[in-house]
Amino acid sequence: MSARRIVLVFALVLTSADGPAGRLRVLAQIEPGEWELHEQGSHAAPKRICMTDPDILVQYQHNAMRCARFVVEDQPMSATVTYDCRGSGRGRTVIRASTTRAIHVETQGIAFGAPFETSFNGQRIGACGARVR
């Protein structure tokens, strides 16, 4: 395979997770709404987020950055993605959905020169902005 063809194939893979046609299958299973994220091993209160787009789970530590992604695995209920945020770090994320309202995320990498490793369980608790008991 020529070097030019390898570069073209690699570029297609990197962009395949961006855009509607390349959306990870597990992300399509996850219901948007208000979610509680419980970090494993932590005694802190769960973090509540309004998740309008489950794609934020892929780059949880680099959430507002445009990063090059490489999809390692894309299954209906799980996915593994590595990503590189030029100059800001990189990471590897595994997302598993046991149902449309229950997830497990493992992410690790380097963010702004410091290592990170986080695992959390997420549970959908309702619609965004709704009063939650």
Short mmCIF file of C-alpha atoms in Angstrom, two decimals:
data_model
loop_
_atom_site.label_atom_id
_atom_site.label_comp_id
_atom_site.label_asym_id
_atom_site.label_seq_id
_atom_site.Cartn_x
_atom_site.Cartn_y
_atom_site.Cartn_z
CA MET A 1 0.00 0.00 0.00
CA SER A 2 1.41 3.38 -0.95
CA ALA A 3 2.16 6.05 1.66
CA ARG A 4 -0.45 8.36 0.12
CA ARG A 5 -3.14 5.67 0.38
CA ILE A 6 -2.20 4.91 4.00
CA VAL A 7 -2.52 8.62 4.88
CA LEU A 8 -5.93 8.79 3.17
CA VAL A 9 -7.23 5.70 4.99
CA PHE A 10 -5.89 7.03 8.32
CA ALA A 11 -7.57 10.42 7.72
CA LEU A 12 -10.89 8.70 7.04
CA VAL A 13 -10.61 6.68 10.26
CA LEU A 14 -9.80 9.78 12.30
CA THR A 15 -12.85 11.62 11.03
CA SER A 16 -15.23 8.66 11.16
CA ALA A 17 -16.35 9.35 14.74
CA ASP A 18 -17.13 13.01 14.05
CA GLY A 19 -20.39 13.66 12.27
CA PRO A 20 -23.76 11.92 12.23
CA ALA A 21 -22.86 9.17 9.78
CA GLY A 22 -19.85 8.16 11.88
CA ARG A 23 -21.49 8.36 15.30
CA LEU A 24 -20.53 5.55 17.68
CA ARG A 25 -23.33 3.02 17.94
CA VAL A 26 -23.30 2.97 21.75
CA LEU A 27 -23.84 6.75 21.86
CA ALA A 28 -27.04 6.35 19.86
CA GLN A 29 -28.32 4.02 22.62
CA ILE A 30 -27.79 6.50 25.47
CA GLU A 31 -30.80 8.68 26.33
CA PRO A 32 -30.15 12.41 26.68
CA GLY A 33 -31.29 14.03 29.91
CA GLU A 34 -30.19 14.68 33.48
CA TRP A 35 -27.54 12.18 34.58
CA GLU A 36 -25.79 11.40 37.85
CA LEU A 37 -22.17 10.35 37.47
CA HIS A 38 -20.70 8.38 40.38
CA GLU A 39 -16.89 8.24 40.31
CA GLN A 40 -15.71 4.82 41.40
CA GLY A 41 -13.65 4.86 44.58
CA SER A 42 -14.79 8.37 45.50
CA HIS A 43 -16.87 9.33 48.53
CA ALA A 44 -17.87 12.63 46.91
CA ALA A 45 -21.45 13.31 45.97
CA PRO A 46 -22.35 12.26 42.42
CA LYS A 47 -21.89 14.89 39.75
CA ARG A 48 -25.09 15.90 37.95
CA ILE A 49 -24.96 16.92 34.31
CA CYS A 50 -27.48 17.70 31.61
CA MET A 51 -26.27 15.43 28.83
CA THR A 52 -27.83 16.67 25.61
CA ASP A 53 -25.23 14.88 23.48
CA PRO A 54 -23.65 11.66 24.82
CA ASP A 55 -20.59 12.36 22.63
CA ILE A 56 -19.19 14.37 25.57
CA LEU A 57 -18.37 11.05 27.24
CA VAL A 58 -15.70 10.23 24.64
CA GLN A 59 -13.43 13.13 25.66
CA TYR A 60 -14.62 13.68 29.21
CA GLN A 61 -11.30 15.24 30.33
CA HIS A 62 -10.91 17.24 27.10
CA ASN A 63 -14.60 18.05 26.64
CA ALA A 64 -14.46 21.36 24.77
CA MET A 65 -11.59 20.49 22.43
CA ARG A 66 -11.47 19.30 18.87
CA CYS A 67 -9.27 16.23 18.93
CA ALA A 68 -8.30 13.62 16.36
CA ARG A 69 -10.08 10.36 17.20
CA PHE A 70 -9.37 6.75 16.36
CA VAL A 71 -12.19 4.26 16.93
CA VAL A 72 -10.72 1.03 18.29
CA GLU A 73 -14.07 -0.72 18.85
CA ASP A 74 -17.62 0.23 17.90
CA GLN A 75 -20.28 -2.19 19.16
CA PRO A 76 -24.00 -1.55 19.81
CA MET A 77 -23.50 -1.40 23.60
CA SER A 78 -19.78 -0.55 23.93
CA ALA A 79 -17.03 1.45 22.28
CA THR A 80 -13.35 2.18 22.74
CA VAL A 81 -11.82 5.37 21.35
CA THR A 82 -8.35 6.86 21.55
CA TYR A 83 -7.89 10.55 20.84
CA ASP A 84 -5.14 13.14 20.53
CA CYS A 85 -5.70 16.81 21.37
CA ARG A 86 -2.68 18.42 19.79
CA GLY A 87 -0.74 20.30 22.46
CA SER A 88 -3.26 19.57 25.23
CA GLY A 89 -2.96 15.83 25.73
CA ARG A 90 -4.51 12.56 24.71
CA GLY A 91 -6.72 9.85 26.07
CA ARG A 92 -8.38 6.49 25.76
CA THR A 93 -12.03 6.02 26.67
CA VAL A 94 -14.16 2.89 27.01
CA ILE A 95 -17.94 3.38 27.17
CA ARG A 96 -20.33 0.57 28.05
CA ALA A 97 -24.11 0.88 28.21
CA SER A 98 -25.98 -1.79 30.14
CA THR A 99 -29.26 -0.05 29.25
CA THR A 100 -30.21 3.24 27.58
CA ARG A 101 -30.20 4.79 31.08
CA ALA A 102 -27.16 3.16 32.72
CA ILE A 103 -23.54 3.48 31.59
CA HIS A 104 -20.00 2.77 32.72
CA VAL A 105 -17.09 4.90 31.46
CA GLU A 106 -13.35 4.36 31.91
CA THR A 107 -11.02 7.08 30.68
CA GLN A 108 -7.30 7.67 31.07
CA GLY A 109 -4.58 9.75 29.49
CA ILE A 110 -2.74 13.04 29.79
CA ALA A 111 -4.48 16.41 30.16
CA PHE A 112 -2.37 19.58 30.12
CA GLY A 113 0.75 17.69 31.16
CA ALA A 114 -0.82 15.72 34.02
CA PRO A 115 -2.00 12.10 33.95
CA PHE A 116 -5.62 11.22 34.65
CA GLU A 117 -7.52 7.99 35.17
CA THR A 118 -11.22 7.98 35.99
CA SER A 119 -13.97 5.38 36.06
CA PHE A 120 -17.57 6.27 36.69
CA ASN A 121 -21.05 4.85 36.51
CA GLY A 122 -23.83 7.00 35.14
CA GLN A 123 -27.56 6.78 35.68
CA ARG A 124 -30.18 8.84 33.87
CA ILE A 125 -32.43 10.42 36.50
CA GLY A 126 -34.84 12.44 34.36
CA ALA A 127 -35.21 15.22 31.86
CA CYS A 128 -32.82 18.16 31.98
CA GLY A 129 -34.06 20.91 34.23
CA ALA A 130 -36.72 18.72 35.80
CA ARG A 131 -36.98 18.61 39.56
CA VAL A 132 -35.35 15.39 40.74
CA ARG A 133 -36.21 13.71 44.03
#
